Amino acid sequence: MAVYTDASQLSAVYRRRAQAIRPAFRRAVQASTLEIKRTAMEFSSRTGLPPAALRRLRHPFAARLPKDSGPYPDSQIGQRTGRFRAGWRAQTRETADGLEGQVWNDAPQARFMLGTRKMRKRPILERAAQVCRLRVQQEFRAAQQDVITIS
């Protein structure tokens, strides 16, 4: 660690750090957003039960039944055609307040994940964010450490 006695040297270091913050955090936002998308896609890849099996199980994801009472957690979706899994999108952008990462699904089936009158909510994205929370924190700590070590 360097010791500076001149104010101009110190201000130059802080200027370099300030210029490095945005790109470092942009990379952290992008990596975190893609990690959440990847996890959501993974949750959307479970081998699905055919409609006949769901009928035999008396519709295990019905709103009348308790959360996570089905053959697998509510946050996992059985894959039949792959359209829902392929519908995941991720985007990072700069806003007036800073950087923002968004993950969403644009498949037609995605609207049902919020629940319906007969089917309970399937919180895939919430669960993916929860699972990735530690990794997201690590991304931002690493970005912060990269900036702090600039001299």
Coordinates of N, CA and C in Angstrom, one line a residue:
M1 N 0.8 -1.2 0.0 CA 0.0 0.0 0.0 C 0.9 1.2 0.0
A2 N 0.6 2.1 -0.9 CA 1.4 3.3 -1.1 C 1.0 4.4 -0.1
V3 N 1.9 5.2 0.3 CA 1.6 6.4 1.2 C 1.9 7.6 0.3
Y4 N 0.9 8.5 0.3 CA 1.0 9.7 -0.5 C 1.1 10.9 0.4
T5 N 2.1 11.8 0.0 CA 2.3 13.0 0.8 C 1.8 14.2 0.0
D6 N 1.6 14.0 -1.2 CA 1.2 15.1 -2.1 C -0.3 15.0 -2.4
A7 N -1.0 16.1 -2.3 CA -2.5 16.0 -2.5 C -2.8 15.7 -4.0
S8 N -1.9 16.2 -4.9 CA -2.2 15.9 -6.3 C -2.1 14.4 -6.6
Q9 N -1.1 13.7 -5.9 CA -1.0 12.3 -6.1 C -2.2 11.5 -5.6
L10 N -2.7 12.0 -4.4 CA -3.8 11.4 -3.8 C -5.1 11.6 -4.6
S11 N -5.2 12.8 -5.2 CA -6.4 13.0 -6.0 C -6.3 12.2 -7.3
A12 N -5.2 12.0 -7.8 CA -5.0 11.2 -9.1 C -5.5 9.7 -8.8
V13 N -5.1 9.2 -7.6 CA -5.5 7.8 -7.3 C -7.0 7.8 -7.2
Y14 N -7.6 8.7 -6.5 CA -9.1 8.7 -6.3 C -9.8 8.9 -7.7
R15 N -9.2 9.7 -8.6 CA -9.8 9.9 -9.9 C -9.8 8.6 -10.7
R16 N -8.6 7.8 -10.6 CA -8.6 6.5 -11.3 C -9.6 5.5 -10.7
R17 N -9.7 5.6 -9.4 CA -10.7 4.7 -8.7 C -12.1 5.0 -9.1
A18 N -12.4 6.3 -9.2 CA -13.7 6.8 -9.6 C -14.1 6.4 -11.0
Q19 N -13.1 6.5 -11.9 CA -13.3 6.1 -13.3 C -13.5 4.6 -13.4
A20 N -12.9 3.8 -12.5 CA -13.0 2.3 -12.6 C -14.3 1.8 -12.0
I21 N -15.0 2.5 -11.1 CA -16.1 2.0 -10.4 C -17.2 1.6 -11.4
R22 N -17.7 2.4 -12.3 CA -18.8 2.1 -13.2 C -18.6 0.9 -14.0
P23 N -17.4 0.8 -14.7 CA -17.2 -0.5 -15.5 C -17.1 -1.7 -14.6
A24 N -16.6 -1.6 -13.4 CA -16.5 -2.8 -12.5 C -17.9 -3.2 -12.1
F25 N -18.7 -2.3 -11.7 CA -20.0 -2.6 -11.3 C -20.9 -3.0 -12.4
R26 N -20.7 -2.5 -13.6 CA -21.4 -2.9 -14.8 C -21.2 -4.4 -15.1
R27 N -19.9 -4.8 -15.0 CA -19.6 -6.2 -15.1 C -20.2 -7.1 -14.1
A28 N -20.3 -6.6 -12.8 CA -20.9 -7.3 -11.7 C -22.4 -7.4 -12.0
V29 N -23.1 -6.4 -12.4 CA -24.5 -6.4 -12.7 C -24.8 -7.4 -13.9
Q30 N -24.0 -7.4 -14.9 CA -24.1 -8.3 -16.1 C -23.9 -9.7 -15.6
A31 N -22.9 -10.0 -14.9 CA -22.6 -11.4 -14.4 C -23.8 -11.9 -13.5
S32 N -24.2 -11.0 -12.6 CA -25.3 -11.4 -11.7 C -26.6 -11.7 -12.4
T33 N -26.9 -10.8 -13.4 CA -28.1 -11.0 -14.2 C -28.1 -12.3 -15.0
L34 N -27.0 -12.6 -15.6 CA -26.9 -13.8 -16.3 C -26.9 -15.0 -15.5
E35 N -26.4 -14.9 -14.3 CA -26.4 -16.0 -13.3 C -27.9 -16.3 -12.9
I36 N -28.6 -15.3 -12.6 CA -30.0 -15.5 -12.2 C -30.8 -16.1 -13.4
K37 N -30.5 -15.6 -14.6 CA -31.2 -16.2 -15.8 C -30.9 -17.6 -16.0
R38 N -29.6 -18.0 -15.8 CA -29.2 -19.4 -16.0 C -29.9 -20.3 -15.0
T39 N -30.0 -19.8 -13.7 CA -30.6 -20.6 -12.7 C -32.1 -20.7 -13.0
A40 N -32.8 -19.7 -13.5 CA -34.2 -19.8 -13.8 C -34.4 -20.8 -15.0
M41 N -33.5 -20.8 -15.9 CA -33.6 -21.7 -17.0 C -33.4 -23.2 -16.5
E42 N -32.5 -23.3 -15.5 CA -32.3 -24.6 -14.9 C -33.6 -25.1 -14.2
F43 N -34.2 -24.2 -13.5 CA -35.5 -24.5 -12.8 C -36.6 -24.8 -13.8
S44 N -36.4 -24.4 -15.0 CA -37.4 -24.6 -16.1 C -37.2 -25.9 -16.9
S45 N -36.2 -26.6 -16.5 CA -35.7 -27.8 -17.3 C -36.1 -29.1 -16.7
R46 N -36.8 -29.2 -15.7 CA -37.2 -30.4 -15.0 C -38.0 -31.3 -16.0
T47 N -37.8 -32.6 -16.0 CA -38.6 -33.4 -16.9 C -40.0 -33.3 -16.4
G48 N -40.9 -32.9 -17.3 CA -42.3 -32.6 -16.9 C -43.1 -33.8 -16.9
L49 N -44.2 -33.7 -16.1 CA -45.2 -34.8 -16.1 C -46.2 -34.6 -17.2
P50 N -46.6 -35.6 -17.9 CA -47.6 -35.5 -18.9 C -48.9 -35.1 -18.3
P51 N -49.8 -34.5 -19.0 CA -51.2 -34.1 -18.5 C -51.9 -35.3 -17.8
A52 N -51.8 -36.5 -18.4 CA -52.4 -37.7 -17.7 C -51.9 -37.9 -16.3
A53 N -50.6 -37.8 -16.2 CA -50.0 -38.0 -14.8 C -50.5 -36.9 -13.9
L54 N -50.5 -35.7 -14.3 CA -51.0 -34.6 -13.5 C -52.5 -34.8 -13.1
R55 N -53.3 -35.4 -14.0 CA -54.7 -35.7 -13.6 C -54.7 -36.8 -12.5
R56 N -53.9 -37.8 -12.7 CA -53.8 -38.9 -11.8 C -53.4 -38.4 -10.4
L57 N -52.5 -37.4 -10.4 CA -52.1 -36.8 -9.1 C -53.0 -35.8 -8.6
R58 N -54.2 -35.7 -9.2 CA -55.2 -34.7 -8.9 C -54.7 -33.3 -8.9
H59 N -54.0 -33.0 -10.0 CA -53.5 -31.6 -10.2 C -52.8 -31.1 -9.0
P60 N -51.5 -31.5 -8.8 CA -50.7 -31.2 -7.6 C -50.4 -29.8 -7.4
F61 N -50.5 -28.9 -8.5 CA -50.2 -27.5 -8.3 C -51.4 -26.6 -8.2
A62 N -52.5 -27.3 -7.9 CA -53.8 -26.5 -7.8 C -53.7 -25.5 -6.6
A63 N -54.5 -24.4 -6.8 CA -54.5 -23.4 -5.7 C -55.0 -23.9 -4.4
R64 N -55.9 -24.9 -4.4 CA -56.5 -25.4 -3.2 C -55.5 -26.2 -2.3
L65 N -54.3 -26.5 -2.9 CA -53.3 -27.3 -2.1 C -52.3 -26.4 -1.6
P66 N -51.6 -26.8 -0.5 CA -50.5 -26.0 0.1 C -49.3 -25.9 -0.8
K67 N -48.6 -24.8 -0.5 CA -47.3 -24.5 -1.3 C -46.4 -25.7 -1.2
D68 N -45.7 -26.0 -2.3 CA -44.7 -27.0 -2.5 C -45.2 -28.4 -2.1
S69 N -46.5 -28.7 -2.3 CA -47.1 -30.0 -2.0 C -47.1 -30.9 -3.2
G70 N -46.6 -30.4 -4.4 CA -46.6 -31.2 -5.6 C -45.4 -32.2 -5.6
P71 N -45.2 -32.9 -6.7 CA -44.1 -33.9 -6.8 C -42.8 -33.2 -6.8
Y72 N -42.7 -31.9 -7.1 CA -41.4 -31.2 -7.0 C -41.8 -29.8 -6.6
P73 N -40.8 -29.0 -6.1 CA -41.1 -27.6 -5.6 C -41.8 -26.8 -6.6
D74 N -42.6 -25.8 -6.1 CA -43.4 -24.9 -7.0 C -42.4 -24.1 -7.9
S75 N -41.2 -23.9 -7.4 CA -40.3 -23.0 -8.2 C -39.6 -23.8 -9.4
Q76 N -40.0 -25.0 -9.6 CA -39.4 -25.8 -10.7 C -40.6 -26.1 -11.6
I77 N -40.3 -26.0 -12.9 CA -41.3 -26.2 -13.9 C -40.9 -27.4 -14.8
G78 N -41.9 -28.3 -15.0 CA -41.7 -29.4 -15.9 C -41.6 -29.0 -17.3
Q79 N -40.6 -29.5 -18.0 CA -40.4 -29.1 -19.4 C -41.1 -30.1 -20.3
R80 N -42.0 -29.6 -21.2 CA -42.6 -30.5 -22.2 C -42.1 -30.1 -23.6
T81 N -42.3 -28.9 -24.0 CA -41.9 -28.5 -25.4 C -40.6 -27.7 -25.4
G82 N -40.2 -27.1 -24.2 CA -39.0 -26.3 -24.2 C -39.2 -24.8 -24.5
R83 N -40.4 -24.4 -24.8 CA -40.6 -23.0 -25.2 C -40.5 -22.1 -23.9
F84 N -41.0 -22.6 -22.8 CA -40.9 -21.8 -21.6 C -39.4 -21.6 -21.2
R85 N -38.7 -22.7 -21.2 CA -37.2 -22.6 -20.9 C -36.5 -21.6 -21.9
A86 N -36.9 -21.7 -23.1 CA -36.2 -20.9 -24.2 C -36.7 -19.4 -24.1
G87 N -37.7 -19.1 -23.3 CA -38.3 -17.8 -23.2 C -37.6 -16.8 -22.3
W88 N -36.6 -17.3 -21.5 CA -35.9 -16.5 -20.5 C -35.0 -15.5 -21.2
R89 N -35.1 -14.2 -20.8 CA -34.3 -13.1 -21.3 C -33.6 -12.4 -20.2
A90 N -32.5 -11.7 -20.5 CA -31.8 -10.9 -19.5 C -31.3 -9.7 -20.1
Q91 N -31.3 -8.6 -19.4 CA -30.8 -7.3 -19.9 C -30.2 -6.5 -18.8
T92 N -29.1 -5.8 -19.1 CA -28.6 -4.8 -18.2 C -28.6 -3.5 -18.9
R93 N -28.9 -2.4 -18.1 CA -28.9 -1.1 -18.7 C -28.6 0.0 -17.6
E94 N -28.2 1.1 -18.1 CA -27.9 2.2 -17.2 C -29.2 3.1 -17.1
T95 N -29.5 3.4 -15.9 CA -30.7 4.3 -15.7 C -30.2 5.6 -15.0
A96 N -31.1 6.5 -14.7 CA -30.7 7.7 -14.1 C -30.2 7.5 -12.7
D97 N -30.7 6.4 -12.1 CA -30.2 6.0 -10.7 C -29.0 5.1 -10.7
G98 N -28.5 4.7 -11.8 CA -27.4 3.8 -11.8 C -27.6 2.6 -12.8
L99 N -27.2 1.4 -12.4 CA -27.3 0.3 -13.3 C -28.4 -0.6 -12.8
E100 N -29.0 -1.3 -13.8 CA -30.1 -2.2 -13.5 C -30.0 -3.4 -14.3
G101 N -30.3 -4.6 -13.7 CA -30.4 -5.8 -14.4 C -31.8 -6.4 -14.4
Q102 N -32.3 -6.9 -15.5 CA -33.6 -7.4 -15.5 C -33.6 -8.8 -16.1
V103 N -34.4 -9.7 -15.5 CA -34.6 -11.1 -16.0 C -36.1 -11.3 -16.2
W104 N -36.5 -11.8 -17.3 CA -38.0 -12.1 -17.5 C -38.1 -13.2 -18.5
N105 N -39.4 -13.7 -18.6 CA -39.7 -14.7 -19.5 C -40.8 -14.2 -20.5
D106 N -40.5 -14.3 -21.8 CA -41.5 -13.8 -22.7 C -42.3 -14.9 -23.4
A107 N -42.2 -16.2 -22.9 CA -43.0 -17.3 -23.5 C -44.5 -17.0 -23.1
P108 N -45.4 -17.5 -23.9 CA -46.8 -17.3 -23.6 C -47.2 -17.9 -22.3
Q109 N -46.6 -19.0 -21.9 CA -46.9 -19.7 -20.7 C -46.5 -18.9 -19.4
A110 N -45.6 -18.0 -19.6 CA -45.1 -17.2 -18.4 C -46.1 -16.5 -17.6
R111 N -47.2 -16.0 -18.3 CA -48.2 -15.3 -17.5 C -48.9 -16.1 -16.5
F112 N -48.9 -17.4 -16.7 CA -49.5 -18.3 -15.7 C -48.7 -18.5 -14.4
M113 N -47.4 -18.2 -14.5 CA -46.5 -18.4 -13.3 C -46.9 -17.5 -12.2
L114 N -47.7 -16.4 -12.4 CA -48.1 -15.6 -11.3 C -49.3 -16.2 -10.6
G115 N -49.8 -17.3 -11.1 CA -50.9 -18.0 -10.5 C -52.2 -17.6 -11.2
T116 N -53.2 -18.4 -11.1 CA -54.5 -18.2 -11.7 C -55.6 -18.5 -10.6
R117 N -56.8 -18.5 -11.0 CA -57.9 -18.8 -10.1 C -57.7 -20.3 -9.6
K118 N -57.2 -21.1 -10.5 CA -57.1 -22.6 -10.2 C -55.7 -23.1 -9.9
M119 N -54.7 -22.3 -10.2 CA -53.3 -22.8 -10.1 C -52.6 -21.8 -9.2
R120 N -51.8 -22.3 -8.2 CA -51.0 -21.4 -7.3 C -49.8 -20.8 -8.1
K121 N -49.3 -19.8 -7.5 CA -48.1 -19.1 -8.0 C -46.9 -20.0 -8.1
R122 N -46.1 -19.9 -9.2 CA -44.9 -20.7 -9.3 C -43.7 -19.7 -9.3
P123 N -43.1 -19.5 -8.2 CA -42.1 -18.4 -8.0 C -40.7 -18.8 -8.5
I124 N -40.6 -19.0 -9.8 CA -39.3 -19.4 -10.3 C -38.3 -18.3 -10.2
L125 N -38.6 -17.1 -10.6 CA -37.6 -16.0 -10.6 C -37.2 -15.7 -9.2
E126 N -38.2 -15.6 -8.3 CA -37.9 -15.3 -6.9 C -36.9 -16.3 -6.3
R127 N -37.2 -17.6 -6.6 CA -36.3 -18.7 -6.1 C -34.9 -18.6 -6.7
A128 N -34.9 -18.3 -8.0 CA -33.6 -18.2 -8.7 C -32.7 -17.1 -8.1
A129 N -33.4 -15.9 -7.8 CA -32.7 -14.8 -7.2 C -32.2 -15.2 -5.8
Q130 N -33.0 -15.9 -5.1 CA -32.7 -16.3 -3.7 C -31.5 -17.3 -3.7
V131 N -31.5 -18.2 -4.7 CA -30.4 -19.2 -4.8 C -29.1 -18.5 -5.2
C132 N -29.2 -17.5 -6.0 CA -28.0 -16.7 -6.5 C -27.5 -15.6 -5.6
R133 N -28.2 -15.4 -4.6 CA -27.9 -14.2 -3.7 C -26.5 -14.2 -3.3
L134 N -25.9 -15.2 -2.8 CA -24.5 -15.3 -2.3 C -23.6 -15.0 -3.5
R135 N -23.8 -15.6 -4.7 CA -23.0 -15.3 -5.8 C -23.0 -13.9 -6.3
V136 N -24.2 -13.3 -6.2 CA -24.4 -11.9 -6.6 C -23.6 -11.0 -5.6
Q137 N -23.7 -11.3 -4.3 CA -22.9 -10.5 -3.3 C -21.4 -10.7 -3.6
Q138 N -21.0 -11.9 -3.9 CA -19.5 -12.1 -4.2 C -19.1 -11.3 -5.4
E139 N -19.9 -11.2 -6.5 CA -19.6 -10.4 -7.7 C -19.4 -9.0 -7.3
F140 N -20.2 -8.4 -6.5 CA -20.1 -7.0 -6.1 C -18.9 -6.7 -5.2
R141 N -18.7 -7.7 -4.3 CA -17.5 -7.5 -3.4 C -16.2 -7.6 -4.2
A142 N -16.2 -8.5 -5.2 CA -15.0 -8.6 -6.1 C -14.8 -7.3 -6.9
A143 N -15.9 -6.7 -7.4 CA -15.8 -5.5 -8.2 C -15.3 -4.4 -7.3
Q144 N -15.9 -4.3 -6.1 CA -15.5 -3.3 -5.1 C -14.0 -3.4 -4.8
Q145 N -13.5 -4.6 -4.5 CA -12.1 -4.9 -4.2 C -11.2 -4.5 -5.3
D146 N -11.6 -4.8 -6.6 CA -10.8 -4.4 -7.7 C -10.6 -2.9 -7.8
V147 N -11.6 -2.2 -7.5 CA -11.5 -0.7 -7.5 C -10.7 -0.2 -6.4
I148 N -10.8 -0.8 -5.2 CA -10.1 -0.3 -4.0 C -8.6 -0.5 -4.2
T149 N -8.2 -1.6 -4.9 CA -6.8 -1.9 -5.0 C -6.1 -1.1 -6.0
I150 N -6.8 -0.2 -6.8 CA -6.2 0.6 -7.8 C -5.4 1.7 -7.0
S151 N -4.1 1.9 -7.5 CA -3.3 2.9 -6.8 C -2.7 3.8 -7.9

